[in-house]
Amino acid sequence: MKRVTRRTRIRWLPAALVLAALLLALLPATLEGAFAGEPSTALDDELAQAHARLPAREWTAIRNVIDAQREALRAGDAARAFSFAAPGIQERFHDAATFAAMVQQAYAPLLDARSAEFLEGGVVEDKTLQPLRLVMNDGTVLVAIYEVRKDDAGRWRIAACVIAPSTVRSV
C-alpha cells in the first residue's frame, strides 16, 4: 500500500490537470488509470505558469466556492448548493432538487469522503481547473477535478466536475 506524500502528489498533479482539461472538453467517460504517467519537466513548467495566471486570492475564492457547495450538499441545503453551479449547469438541471439528486447519485464520493484536500490548480487551455483529493473510508483515493468559471457578476461558479481514480492509497 502506497502512502500519500507531497512528492507523490506533485509527481502526478500536472498530468492530471492536463488530462482533466481534455476530458472536460472531449470525454464524459470515467478515467480508469488516468494518473499513471510521469510528467515531463516542460509540463511542470507549463502548469506552474498556468497556476500563476491567477492571483492567490482567486484560488482562495475558487476553493471557498467548492467548499461551500460541498458543505451545502452535505447539510441537505439543495438551494444553496445549486447557487454555486454555473448558469449552464443550472439550465441543464432546472431546479435545486434535481441538481442535488444528480449529485447524490453521480458524485457520492464528494459527500462521503472522510477527508478532502485541495491540490494545486491551474489554467489549462483557458479552463480553470481545481483538483480536490478525496480519501474514502476504505482508504481509496479519488481526485475530483472541478472546472470553474466566472459568471456575469464576476463570481466563481462550478461549471463541471470529473471524479477520477488515483494510483495511490491512503493509510
Tab-separated table of N, CA and C in Angstrom:
chain	number	residue	atom	x	y	z
A	1	MET	N	0.846	-1.164	0.000
A	1	MET	CA	0.000	0.000	0.000
A	1	MET	C	0.899	1.237	0.000
A	2	LYS	N	0.670	2.136	-0.968
A	2	LYS	CA	1.472	3.351	-1.060
A	2	LYS	C	0.952	4.383	-0.085
A	3	ARG	N	1.846	5.114	0.479
A	3	ARG	CA	1.490	6.202	1.385
A	3	ARG	C	1.427	7.493	0.573
A	4	VAL	N	0.430	8.311	0.826
A	4	VAL	CA	0.269	9.572	0.121
A	4	VAL	C	1.259	10.577	0.698
A	5	THR	N	2.131	11.076	-0.139
A	5	THR	CA	3.105	12.075	0.296
A	5	THR	C	3.033	13.269	-0.637
A	6	ARG	N	3.642	14.370	-0.212
A	6	ARG	CA	3.679	15.566	-1.053
A	6	ARG	C	4.382	15.251	-2.371
A	7	ARG	N	5.435	14.466	-2.320
A	7	ARG	CA	6.171	14.118	-3.539
A	7	ARG	C	5.289	13.332	-4.507
A	8	THR	N	4.487	12.415	-3.960
A	8	THR	CA	3.568	11.639	-4.792
A	8	THR	C	2.559	12.559	-5.462
A	9	ARG	N	1.982	13.499	-4.684
A	9	ARG	CA	1.004	14.425	-5.241
A	9	ARG	C	1.608	15.246	-6.367
A	10	ILE	N	2.786	15.783	-6.148
A	10	ILE	CA	3.426	16.650	-7.133
A	10	ILE	C	3.753	15.871	-8.399
A	11	ARG	N	4.114	14.602	-8.275
A	11	ARG	CA	4.513	13.808	-9.425
A	11	ARG	C	3.377	13.643	-10.426
A	12	TRP	N	2.147	13.424	-9.970
A	12	TRP	CA	1.072	13.157	-10.908
A	12	TRP	C	0.149	14.335	-11.146
A	13	LEU	N	0.229	15.389	-10.367
A	13	LEU	CA	-0.685	16.514	-10.496
A	13	LEU	C	-0.647	17.181	-11.871
A	14	PRO	N	0.510	17.503	-12.429
A	14	PRO	CA	0.493	18.154	-13.749
A	14	PRO	C	-0.193	17.310	-14.818
A	15	ALA	N	0.078	16.035	-14.818
A	15	ALA	CA	-0.573	15.163	-15.802
A	15	ALA	C	-2.074	15.142	-15.571
A	16	ALA	N	-2.497	15.166	-14.329
A	16	ALA	CA	-3.920	15.147	-14.007
A	16	ALA	C	-4.625	16.400	-14.516
A	17	LEU	N	-4.006	17.549	-14.357
A	17	LEU	CA	-4.634	18.793	-14.799
A	17	LEU	C	-4.808	18.833	-16.314
A	18	VAL	N	-3.792	18.433	-17.033
A	18	VAL	CA	-3.887	18.428	-18.496
A	18	VAL	C	-4.946	17.421	-18.934
A	19	LEU	N	-4.927	16.269	-18.335
A	19	LEU	CA	-5.912	15.245	-18.669
A	19	LEU	C	-7.321	15.736	-18.360
A	20	ALA	N	-7.492	16.383	-17.238
A	20	ALA	CA	-8.818	16.898	-16.876
A	20	ALA	C	-9.310	17.910	-17.897
A	21	ALA	N	-8.422	18.768	-18.346
A	21	ALA	CA	-8.820	19.761	-19.351
A	21	ALA	C	-9.317	19.058	-20.610
A	22	LEU	N	-8.603	18.036	-21.027
A	22	LEU	CA	-9.012	17.297	-22.217
A	22	LEU	C	-10.329	16.563	-21.984
A	23	LEU	N	-10.465	15.949	-20.811
A	23	LEU	CA	-11.685	15.215	-20.513
A	23	LEU	C	-12.892	16.129	-20.431
A	24	LEU	N	-12.721	17.261	-19.777
A	24	LEU	CA	-13.844	18.185	-19.663
A	24	LEU	C	-14.249	18.721	-21.031
A	25	ALA	N	-13.297	18.791	-21.941
A	25	ALA	CA	-13.596	19.293	-23.278
A	25	ALA	C	-14.142	18.198	-24.201
A	26	LEU	N	-13.643	16.972	-24.028
A	26	LEU	CA	-13.937	15.945	-25.022
A	26	LEU	C	-14.648	14.697	-24.522
A	27	LEU	N	-14.356	14.247	-23.316
A	27	LEU	CA	-14.840	12.939	-22.887
A	27	LEU	C	-15.715	13.005	-21.646
A	28	PRO	N	-16.885	12.449	-21.673
A	28	PRO	CA	-17.704	12.382	-20.474
A	28	PRO	C	-17.507	11.071	-19.713
A	29	ALA	N	-16.549	10.272	-20.111
A	29	ALA	CA	-16.380	8.935	-19.544
A	29	ALA	C	-15.495	8.927	-18.309
A	30	THR	N	-15.418	7.790	-17.671
A	30	THR	CA	-14.581	7.581	-16.499
A	30	THR	C	-13.120	7.494	-16.908
A	31	LEU	N	-12.219	7.779	-15.980
A	31	LEU	CA	-10.795	7.883	-16.281
A	31	LEU	C	-9.976	6.753	-15.681
A	32	GLU	N	-10.341	5.534	-15.895
A	32	GLU	CA	-9.630	4.429	-15.262
A	32	GLU	C	-8.127	4.518	-15.525
A	33	GLY	N	-7.348	4.629	-14.476
A	33	GLY	CA	-5.889	4.650	-14.590
A	33	GLY	C	-5.319	5.920	-15.175
A	34	ALA	N	-5.975	7.027	-15.073
A	34	ALA	CA	-5.554	8.239	-15.769
A	34	ALA	C	-4.290	8.877	-15.222
A	35	PHE	N	-3.957	8.597	-13.992
A	35	PHE	CA	-2.837	9.311	-13.374
A	35	PHE	C	-1.575	8.446	-13.266
A	36	ALA	N	-1.392	7.526	-14.167
A	36	ALA	CA	-0.299	6.581	-14.052
A	36	ALA	C	1.020	7.060	-14.645
A	37	GLY	N	1.063	8.159	-15.383
A	37	GLY	CA	2.285	8.575	-16.066
A	37	GLY	C	3.148	9.526	-15.276
A	38	GLU	N	4.366	9.659	-15.707
A	38	GLU	CA	5.303	10.618	-15.139
A	38	GLU	C	5.272	11.898	-15.959
A	39	PRO	N	5.070	13.056	-15.335
A	39	PRO	CA	5.040	14.302	-16.087
A	39	PRO	C	6.441	14.724	-16.514
A	40	SER	N	6.506	15.493	-17.565
A	40	SER	CA	7.792	15.986	-18.034
A	40	SER	C	8.124	17.301	-17.352
A	41	THR	N	9.385	17.691	-17.387
A	41	THR	CA	9.788	18.972	-16.816
A	41	THR	C	9.106	20.112	-17.556
A	42	ALA	N	8.989	20.015	-18.867
A	42	ALA	CA	8.313	21.050	-19.640
A	42	ALA	C	6.866	21.196	-19.182
A	43	LEU	N	6.202	20.077	-18.905
A	43	LEU	CA	4.835	20.114	-18.429
A	43	LEU	C	4.762	20.751	-17.041
A	44	ASP	N	5.713	20.425	-16.170
A	44	ASP	CA	5.761	21.051	-14.851
A	44	ASP	C	5.863	22.561	-14.974
A	45	ASP	N	6.724	23.028	-15.854
A	45	ASP	CA	6.894	24.471	-16.063
A	45	ASP	C	5.617	25.095	-16.609
A	46	GLU	N	4.983	24.400	-17.547
A	46	GLU	CA	3.748	24.918	-18.146
A	46	GLU	C	2.658	25.065	-17.091
A	47	LEU	N	2.533	24.064	-16.213
A	47	LEU	CA	1.497	24.134	-15.192
A	47	LEU	C	1.825	25.149	-14.109
A	48	ALA	N	3.084	25.342	-13.795
A	48	ALA	CA	3.457	26.386	-12.844
A	48	ALA	C	3.052	27.748	-13.401
A	49	GLN	N	3.261	27.940	-14.693
A	49	GLN	CA	2.845	29.188	-15.336
A	49	GLN	C	1.320	29.283	-15.361
A	50	ALA	N	0.654	28.156	-15.577
A	50	ALA	CA	-0.806	28.150	-15.604
A	50	ALA	C	-1.367	28.562	-14.251
A	51	HIS	N	-0.777	28.060	-13.178
A	51	HIS	CA	-1.233	28.424	-11.837
A	51	HIS	C	-0.983	29.903	-11.576
A	52	ALA	N	0.121	30.410	-12.088
A	52	ALA	CA	0.482	31.809	-11.865
A	52	ALA	C	-0.435	32.770	-12.616
A	53	ARG	N	-1.233	32.276	-13.571
A	53	ARG	CA	-2.135	33.153	-14.327
A	53	ARG	C	-3.201	33.784	-13.442
A	54	LEU	N	-3.485	33.166	-12.312
A	54	LEU	CA	-4.467	33.711	-11.380
A	54	LEU	C	-3.775	34.065	-10.069
A	55	PRO	N	-4.121	35.194	-9.486
A	55	PRO	CA	-3.533	35.543	-8.195
A	55	PRO	C	-4.060	34.629	-7.087
A	56	ALA	N	-3.345	34.576	-5.995
A	56	ALA	CA	-3.690	33.699	-4.871
A	56	ALA	C	-5.109	33.949	-4.375
A	57	ARG	N	-5.556	35.197	-4.368
A	57	ARG	CA	-6.911	35.494	-3.869
A	57	ARG	C	-7.979	34.828	-4.738
A	58	GLU	N	-7.702	34.659	-6.028
A	58	GLU	CA	-8.664	33.981	-6.901
A	58	GLU	C	-8.742	32.491	-6.580
A	59	TRP	N	-7.569	31.883	-6.331
A	59	TRP	CA	-7.565	30.461	-5.965
A	59	TRP	C	-8.285	30.262	-4.639
A	60	THR	N	-8.122	31.194	-3.717
A	60	THR	CA	-8.834	31.117	-2.439
A	60	THR	C	-10.339	31.210	-2.676
A	61	ALA	N	-10.763	32.128	-3.529
A	61	ALA	CA	-12.185	32.279	-3.837
A	61	ALA	C	-12.741	31.014	-4.488
A	62	ILE	N	-11.989	30.422	-5.390
A	62	ILE	CA	-12.405	29.187	-6.060
A	62	ILE	C	-12.590	28.068	-5.040
A	63	ARG	N	-11.621	27.922	-4.165
A	63	ARG	CA	-11.695	26.863	-3.145
A	63	ARG	C	-12.850	27.107	-2.186
A	64	ASN	N	-13.111	28.364	-1.873
A	64	ASN	CA	-14.238	28.687	-0.992
A	64	ASN	C	-15.571	28.293	-1.614
A	65	VAL	N	-15.714	28.512	-2.922
A	65	VAL	CA	-16.948	28.139	-3.623
A	65	VAL	C	-17.128	26.621	-3.584
A	66	ILE	N	-16.078	25.892	-3.874
A	66	ILE	CA	-16.160	24.426	-3.865
A	66	ILE	C	-16.484	23.925	-2.468
A	67	ASP	N	-15.795	24.454	-1.454
A	67	ASP	CA	-16.078	24.062	-0.069
A	67	ASP	C	-17.519	24.371	0.309
A	68	ALA	N	-17.984	25.563	-0.048
A	68	ALA	CA	-19.344	25.970	0.314
A	68	ALA	C	-20.378	25.071	-0.347
A	69	GLN	N	-20.144	24.696	-1.607
A	69	GLN	CA	-21.099	23.814	-2.268
A	69	GLN	C	-21.104	22.434	-1.612
A	70	ARG	N	-19.934	21.905	-1.308
A	70	ARG	CA	-19.868	20.591	-0.652
A	70	ARG	C	-20.548	20.636	0.714
A	71	GLU	N	-20.311	21.703	1.470
A	71	GLU	CA	-20.946	21.832	2.789
A	71	GLU	C	-22.463	21.896	2.651
A	72	ALA	N	-22.950	22.652	1.683
A	72	ALA	CA	-24.394	22.756	1.465
A	72	ALA	C	-24.989	21.397	1.085
A	73	LEU	N	-24.317	20.679	0.207
A	73	LEU	CA	-24.802	19.363	-0.200
A	73	LEU	C	-24.832	18.396	0.984
A	74	ARG	N	-23.778	18.417	1.785
A	74	ARG	CA	-23.712	17.527	2.949
A	74	ARG	C	-24.775	17.884	3.982
A	75	ALA	N	-25.143	19.159	4.058
A	75	ALA	CA	-26.164	19.618	5.007
A	75	ALA	C	-27.580	19.465	4.454
A	76	GLY	N	-27.703	19.039	3.201
A	76	GLY	CA	-29.013	18.879	2.594
A	76	GLY	C	-29.634	20.185	2.114
A	77	ASP	N	-28.823	21.214	1.962
A	77	ASP	CA	-29.314	22.515	1.503
A	77	ASP	C	-29.144	22.607	-0.013
A	78	ALA	N	-30.103	22.015	-0.722
A	78	ALA	CA	-30.024	21.931	-2.181
A	78	ALA	C	-30.014	23.309	-2.827
A	79	ALA	N	-30.801	24.231	-2.321
A	79	ALA	CA	-30.876	25.569	-2.923
A	79	ALA	C	-29.530	26.277	-2.836
A	80	ARG	N	-28.895	26.192	-1.687
A	80	ARG	CA	-27.583	26.834	-1.547
A	80	ARG	C	-26.555	26.149	-2.448
A	81	ALA	N	-26.540	24.827	-2.489
A	81	ALA	CA	-25.597	24.098	-3.344
A	81	ALA	C	-25.797	24.482	-4.806
A	82	PHE	N	-27.039	24.578	-5.227
A	82	PHE	CA	-27.382	24.920	-6.610
A	82	PHE	C	-26.916	26.329	-6.957
A	83	SER	N	-26.876	27.214	-5.977
A	83	SER	CA	-26.468	28.602	-6.226
A	83	SER	C	-25.002	28.720	-6.626
A	84	PHE	N	-24.202	27.706	-6.337
A	84	PHE	CA	-22.782	27.731	-6.698
A	84	PHE	C	-22.514	27.133	-8.079
A	85	ALA	N	-23.542	26.582	-8.695
A	85	ALA	CA	-23.397	25.995	-10.027
A	85	ALA	C	-23.410	27.102	-11.078
A	86	ALA	N	-22.620	26.905	-12.120
A	86	ALA	CA	-22.569	27.851	-13.236
A	86	ALA	C	-23.928	27.886	-13.934
A	87	PRO	N	-24.237	28.977	-14.626
A	87	PRO	CA	-25.526	29.095	-15.319
A	87	PRO	C	-25.850	27.907	-16.237
A	88	GLY	N	-24.861	27.380	-16.937
A	88	GLY	CA	-25.110	26.234	-17.821
A	88	GLY	C	-25.577	25.002	-17.063
A	89	ILE	N	-25.014	24.780	-15.877
A	89	ILE	CA	-25.428	23.649	-15.037
A	89	ILE	C	-26.846	23.898	-14.523
A	90	GLN	N	-27.125	25.134	-14.117
A	90	GLN	CA	-28.463	25.460	-13.624
A	90	GLN	C	-29.512	25.277	-14.722
A	91	GLU	N	-29.188	25.660	-15.935
A	91	GLU	CA	-30.118	25.470	-17.049
A	91	GLU	C	-30.352	23.984	-17.334
A	92	ARG	N	-29.292	23.217	-17.231
A	92	ARG	CA	-29.394	21.786	-17.536
A	92	ARG	C	-30.277	21.046	-16.523
A	93	PHE	N	-30.155	21.407	-15.235
A	93	PHE	CA	-30.890	20.675	-14.201
A	93	PHE	C	-32.152	21.392	-13.721
A	94	HIS	N	-32.379	22.602	-14.136
A	94	HIS	CA	-33.622	23.358	-13.926
A	94	HIS	C	-33.907	23.779	-12.489
A	95	ASP	N	-33.686	22.904	-11.507
A	95	ASP	CA	-34.014	23.276	-10.129
A	95	ASP	C	-33.055	22.608	-9.148
A	96	ALA	N	-33.070	23.121	-7.936
A	96	ALA	CA	-32.134	22.665	-6.907
A	96	ALA	C	-32.327	21.200	-6.536
A	97	ALA	N	-33.553	20.758	-6.446
A	97	ALA	CA	-33.818	19.373	-6.045
A	97	ALA	C	-33.278	18.384	-7.079
A	98	THR	N	-33.490	18.679	-8.357
A	98	THR	CA	-32.985	17.798	-9.417
A	98	THR	C	-31.469	17.778	-9.406
A	99	PHE	N	-30.862	18.948	-9.223
A	99	PHE	CA	-29.402	19.047	-9.152
A	99	PHE	C	-28.872	18.229	-7.973
A	100	ALA	N	-29.451	18.400	-6.796
A	100	ALA	CA	-28.981	17.688	-5.605
A	100	ALA	C	-29.127	16.180	-5.769
A	101	ALA	N	-30.219	15.738	-6.370
A	101	ALA	CA	-30.407	14.304	-6.604
A	101	ALA	C	-29.339	13.754	-7.541
A	102	MET	N	-29.008	14.511	-8.584
A	102	MET	CA	-27.957	14.093	-9.514
A	102	MET	C	-26.616	13.977	-8.784
A	103	VAL	N	-26.286	14.968	-7.968
A	103	VAL	CA	-25.013	14.942	-7.241
A	103	VAL	C	-24.970	13.740	-6.302
A	104	GLN	N	-26.039	13.492	-5.573
A	104	GLN	CA	-26.065	12.365	-4.641
A	104	GLN	C	-25.892	11.037	-5.354
A	105	GLN	N	-26.419	10.932	-6.567
A	105	GLN	CA	-26.300	9.683	-7.314
A	105	GLN	C	-24.958	9.565	-8.030
A	106	ALA	N	-24.551	10.591	-8.749
A	106	ALA	CA	-23.368	10.502	-9.619
A	106	ALA	C	-22.073	10.953	-8.950
A	107	TYR	N	-22.177	11.721	-7.886
A	107	TYR	CA	-20.980	12.287	-7.251
A	107	TYR	C	-20.934	11.987	-5.757
A	108	ALA	N	-21.425	10.830	-5.361
A	108	ALA	CA	-21.457	10.451	-3.949
A	108	ALA	C	-20.101	10.593	-3.249
A	109	PRO	N	-18.978	10.292	-3.899
A	109	PRO	CA	-17.692	10.445	-3.201
A	109	PRO	C	-17.446	11.866	-2.677
A	110	LEU	N	-18.000	12.874	-3.334
A	110	LEU	CA	-17.837	14.244	-2.847
A	110	LEU	C	-18.475	14.409	-1.478
A	111	LEU	N	-19.523	13.654	-1.229
A	111	LEU	CA	-20.257	13.763	0.027
A	111	LEU	C	-19.768	12.765	1.064
A	112	ASP	N	-19.251	11.624	0.612
A	112	ASP	CA	-18.899	10.529	1.515
A	112	ASP	C	-17.437	10.487	1.942
A	113	ALA	N	-16.583	11.294	1.342
A	113	ALA	CA	-15.144	11.230	1.650
A	113	ALA	C	-14.897	11.509	3.129
A	114	ARG	N	-13.962	10.752	3.709
A	114	ARG	CA	-13.612	11.007	5.121
A	114	ARG	C	-12.733	12.236	5.249
A	115	SER	N	-12.017	12.561	4.164
A	115	SER	CA	-11.235	13.803	4.154
A	115	SER	C	-11.080	14.288	2.722
A	116	ALA	N	-10.809	15.577	2.609
A	116	ALA	CA	-10.621	16.197	1.293
A	116	ALA	C	-9.522	17.228	1.419
A	117	GLU	N	-8.707	17.320	0.374
A	117	GLU	CA	-7.597	18.274	0.375
A	117	GLU	C	-7.452	18.860	-1.023
A	118	PHE	N	-7.408	20.183	-1.085
A	118	PHE	CA	-7.188	20.835	-2.365
A	118	PHE	C	-5.753	20.644	-2.803
A	119	LEU	N	-5.585	20.365	-4.081
A	119	LEU	CA	-4.277	20.285	-4.706
A	119	LEU	C	-4.088	21.560	-5.519
A	120	GLU	N	-2.921	21.755	-6.067
A	120	GLU	CA	-2.654	22.970	-6.828
A	120	GLU	C	-3.456	22.983	-8.126
A	121	GLY	N	-4.182	24.069	-8.322
A	121	GLY	CA	-4.983	24.223	-9.525
A	121	GLY	C	-4.185	24.849	-10.648
A	122	GLY	N	-4.810	24.962	-11.784
A	122	GLY	CA	-4.153	25.566	-12.936
A	122	GLY	C	-5.146	25.977	-13.999
A	123	VAL	N	-4.664	26.796	-14.914
A	123	VAL	CA	-5.451	27.204	-16.067
A	123	VAL	C	-4.830	26.509	-17.267
A	124	VAL	N	-5.583	25.608	-17.876
A	124	VAL	CA	-5.098	24.803	-18.984
A	124	VAL	C	-6.064	24.998	-20.147
A	125	GLU	N	-5.524	25.469	-21.275
A	125	GLU	CA	-6.340	25.721	-22.464
A	125	GLU	C	-7.571	26.557	-22.109
A	126	ASP	N	-7.355	27.617	-21.363
A	126	ASP	CA	-8.399	28.561	-20.946
A	126	ASP	C	-9.452	27.961	-20.025
A	127	LYS	N	-9.182	26.820	-19.454
A	127	LYS	CA	-10.076	26.222	-18.467
A	127	LYS	C	-9.408	26.322	-17.096
A	128	THR	N	-10.129	26.875	-16.141
A	128	THR	CA	-9.612	26.976	-14.778
A	128	THR	C	-10.014	25.706	-14.045
A	129	LEU	N	-9.001	24.941	-13.617
A	129	LEU	CA	-9.220	23.631	-13.013
A	129	LEU	C	-8.697	23.611	-11.589
A	130	GLN	N	-9.505	23.077	-10.679
A	130	GLN	CA	-9.119	22.958	-9.281
A	130	GLN	C	-9.318	21.513	-8.831
A	131	PRO	N	-8.225	20.763	-8.643
A	131	PRO	CA	-8.360	19.387	-8.166
A	131	PRO	C	-8.552	19.325	-6.652
A	132	LEU	N	-9.298	18.332	-6.232
A	132	LEU	CA	-9.578	18.080	-4.826
A	132	LEU	C	-9.373	16.595	-4.572
A	133	ARG	N	-8.408	16.275	-3.718
A	133	ARG	CA	-8.170	14.861	-3.391
A	133	ARG	C	-9.192	14.426	-2.356
A	134	LEU	N	-9.819	13.289	-2.605
A	134	LEU	CA	-10.824	12.724	-1.711
A	134	LEU	C	-10.303	11.397	-1.180
A	135	VAL	N	-10.268	11.239	0.129
A	135	VAL	CA	-9.879	9.976	0.740
A	135	VAL	C	-11.152	9.346	1.287
A	136	MET	N	-11.452	8.167	0.781
A	136	MET	CA	-12.676	7.472	1.164
A	136	MET	C	-12.438	6.651	2.441
A	137	ASN	N	-13.513	6.171	3.043
A	137	ASN	CA	-13.400	5.426	4.300
A	137	ASN	C	-12.562	4.152	4.171
A	138	ASP	N	-12.539	3.542	3.004
A	138	ASP	CA	-11.761	2.315	2.802
A	138	ASP	C	-10.312	2.584	2.391
A	139	GLY	N	-9.900	3.862	2.378
A	139	GLY	CA	-8.533	4.218	2.008
A	139	GLY	C	-8.352	4.514	0.533
A	140	THR	N	-9.367	4.288	-0.264
A	140	THR	CA	-9.309	4.618	-1.688
A	140	THR	C	-9.140	6.125	-1.842
A	141	VAL	N	-8.289	6.519	-2.775
A	141	VAL	CA	-8.072	7.938	-3.044
A	141	VAL	C	-8.614	8.250	-4.434
A	142	LEU	N	-9.451	9.261	-4.504
A	142	LEU	CA	-10.003	9.751	-5.760
A	142	LEU	C	-9.605	11.208	-5.913
A	143	VAL	N	-9.682	11.702	-7.116
A	143	VAL	CA	-9.435	13.119	-7.356
A	143	VAL	C	-10.642	13.686	-8.090
A	144	ALA	N	-11.253	14.697	-7.481
A	144	ALA	CA	-12.338	15.431	-8.138
A	144	ALA	C	-11.695	16.640	-8.797
A	145	ILE	N	-11.877	16.768	-10.086
A	145	ILE	CA	-11.291	17.900	-10.806
A	145	ILE	C	-12.439	18.804	-11.239
A	146	TYR	N	-12.459	19.974	-10.631
A	146	TYR	CA	-13.515	20.946	-10.898
A	146	TYR	C	-13.066	21.910	-11.986
A	147	GLU	N	-13.984	22.209	-12.897
A	147	GLU	CA	-13.792	23.330	-13.807
A	147	GLU	C	-14.663	24.449	-13.262
A	148	VAL	N	-14.079	25.624	-13.090
A	148	VAL	CA	-14.830	26.773	-12.581
A	148	VAL	C	-14.740	27.914	-13.586
A	149	ARG	N	-15.785	28.739	-13.580
A	149	ARG	CA	-15.834	29.904	-14.470
A	149	ARG	C	-16.445	31.055	-13.697
A	150	LYS	N	-16.093	32.261	-14.121
A	150	LYS	CA	-16.734	33.425	-13.526
A	150	LYS	C	-18.064	33.681	-14.227
A	151	ASP	N	-19.065	34.053	-13.428
A	151	ASP	CA	-20.351	34.397	-14.017
A	151	ASP	C	-20.338	35.867	-14.434
A	152	ASP	N	-21.454	36.361	-14.922
A	152	ASP	CA	-21.532	37.738	-15.405
A	152	ASP	C	-21.250	38.770	-14.313
A	153	ALA	N	-21.472	38.382	-13.062
A	153	ALA	CA	-21.219	39.288	-11.937
A	153	ALA	C	-19.785	39.171	-11.419
A	154	GLY	N	-18.982	38.305	-12.038
A	154	GLY	CA	-17.589	38.154	-11.627
A	154	GLY	C	-17.374	37.171	-10.488
A	155	ARG	N	-18.391	36.361	-10.169
A	155	ARG	CA	-18.269	35.359	-9.105
A	155	ARG	C	-17.902	34.011	-9.708
A	156	TRP	N	-17.047	33.268	-9.007
A	156	TRP	CA	-16.678	31.932	-9.466
A	156	TRP	C	-17.856	30.995	-9.262
A	157	ARG	N	-18.099	30.161	-10.282
A	157	ARG	CA	-19.160	29.162	-10.239
A	157	ARG	C	-18.613	27.848	-10.771
A	158	ILE	N	-19.167	26.760	-10.290
A	158	ILE	CA	-18.714	25.427	-10.688
A	158	ILE	C	-19.403	25.044	-11.996
A	159	ALA	N	-18.585	24.811	-13.037
A	159	ALA	CA	-19.101	24.514	-14.367
A	159	ALA	C	-19.083	23.020	-14.690
A	160	ALA	N	-18.208	22.263	-14.036
A	160	ALA	CA	-18.099	20.828	-14.304
A	160	ALA	C	-17.267	20.181	-13.210
A	161	CYS	N	-17.416	18.879	-13.093
A	161	CYS	CA	-16.603	18.111	-12.157
A	161	CYS	C	-16.436	16.705	-12.712
A	162	VAL	N	-15.219	16.211	-12.650
A	162	VAL	CA	-14.904	14.847	-13.060
A	162	VAL	C	-14.228	14.191	-11.870
A	163	ILE	N	-14.667	12.993	-11.522
A	163	ILE	CA	-14.022	12.253	-10.434
A	163	ILE	C	-13.240	11.113	-11.058
A	164	ALA	N	-11.960	11.063	-10.718
A	164	ALA	CA	-11.067	10.071	-11.307
A	164	ALA	C	-10.375	9.274	-10.214
A	165	PRO	N	-10.055	8.017	-10.502
A	165	PRO	CA	-9.302	7.212	-9.527
A	165	PRO	C	-7.857	7.672	-9.469
A	166	SER	N	-7.226	7.453	-8.356
A	166	SER	CA	-5.815	7.756	-8.187
A	166	SER	C	-5.045	6.450	-8.094
A	167	THR	N	-3.762	6.513	-8.342
A	167	THR	CA	-2.931	5.319	-8.227
A	167	THR	C	-2.397	5.127	-6.822
A	168	VAL	N	-2.670	6.060	-5.912
A	168	VAL	CA	-2.197	5.943	-4.534
A	168	VAL	C	-3.350	5.542	-3.632
A	169	ARG	N	-3.008	4.999	-2.467
A	169	ARG	CA	-3.989	4.667	-1.434
A	169	ARG	C	-3.573	5.331	-0.153
A	170	SER	N	-4.544	5.688	0.619
A	170	SER	CA	-4.297	6.290	1.914
A	170	SER	C	-4.054	5.170	2.923
A	171	VAL	N	-3.399	5.520	4.016
A	171	VAL	CA	-3.195	4.528	5.084
A	171	VAL	C	-4.205	4.714	6.176
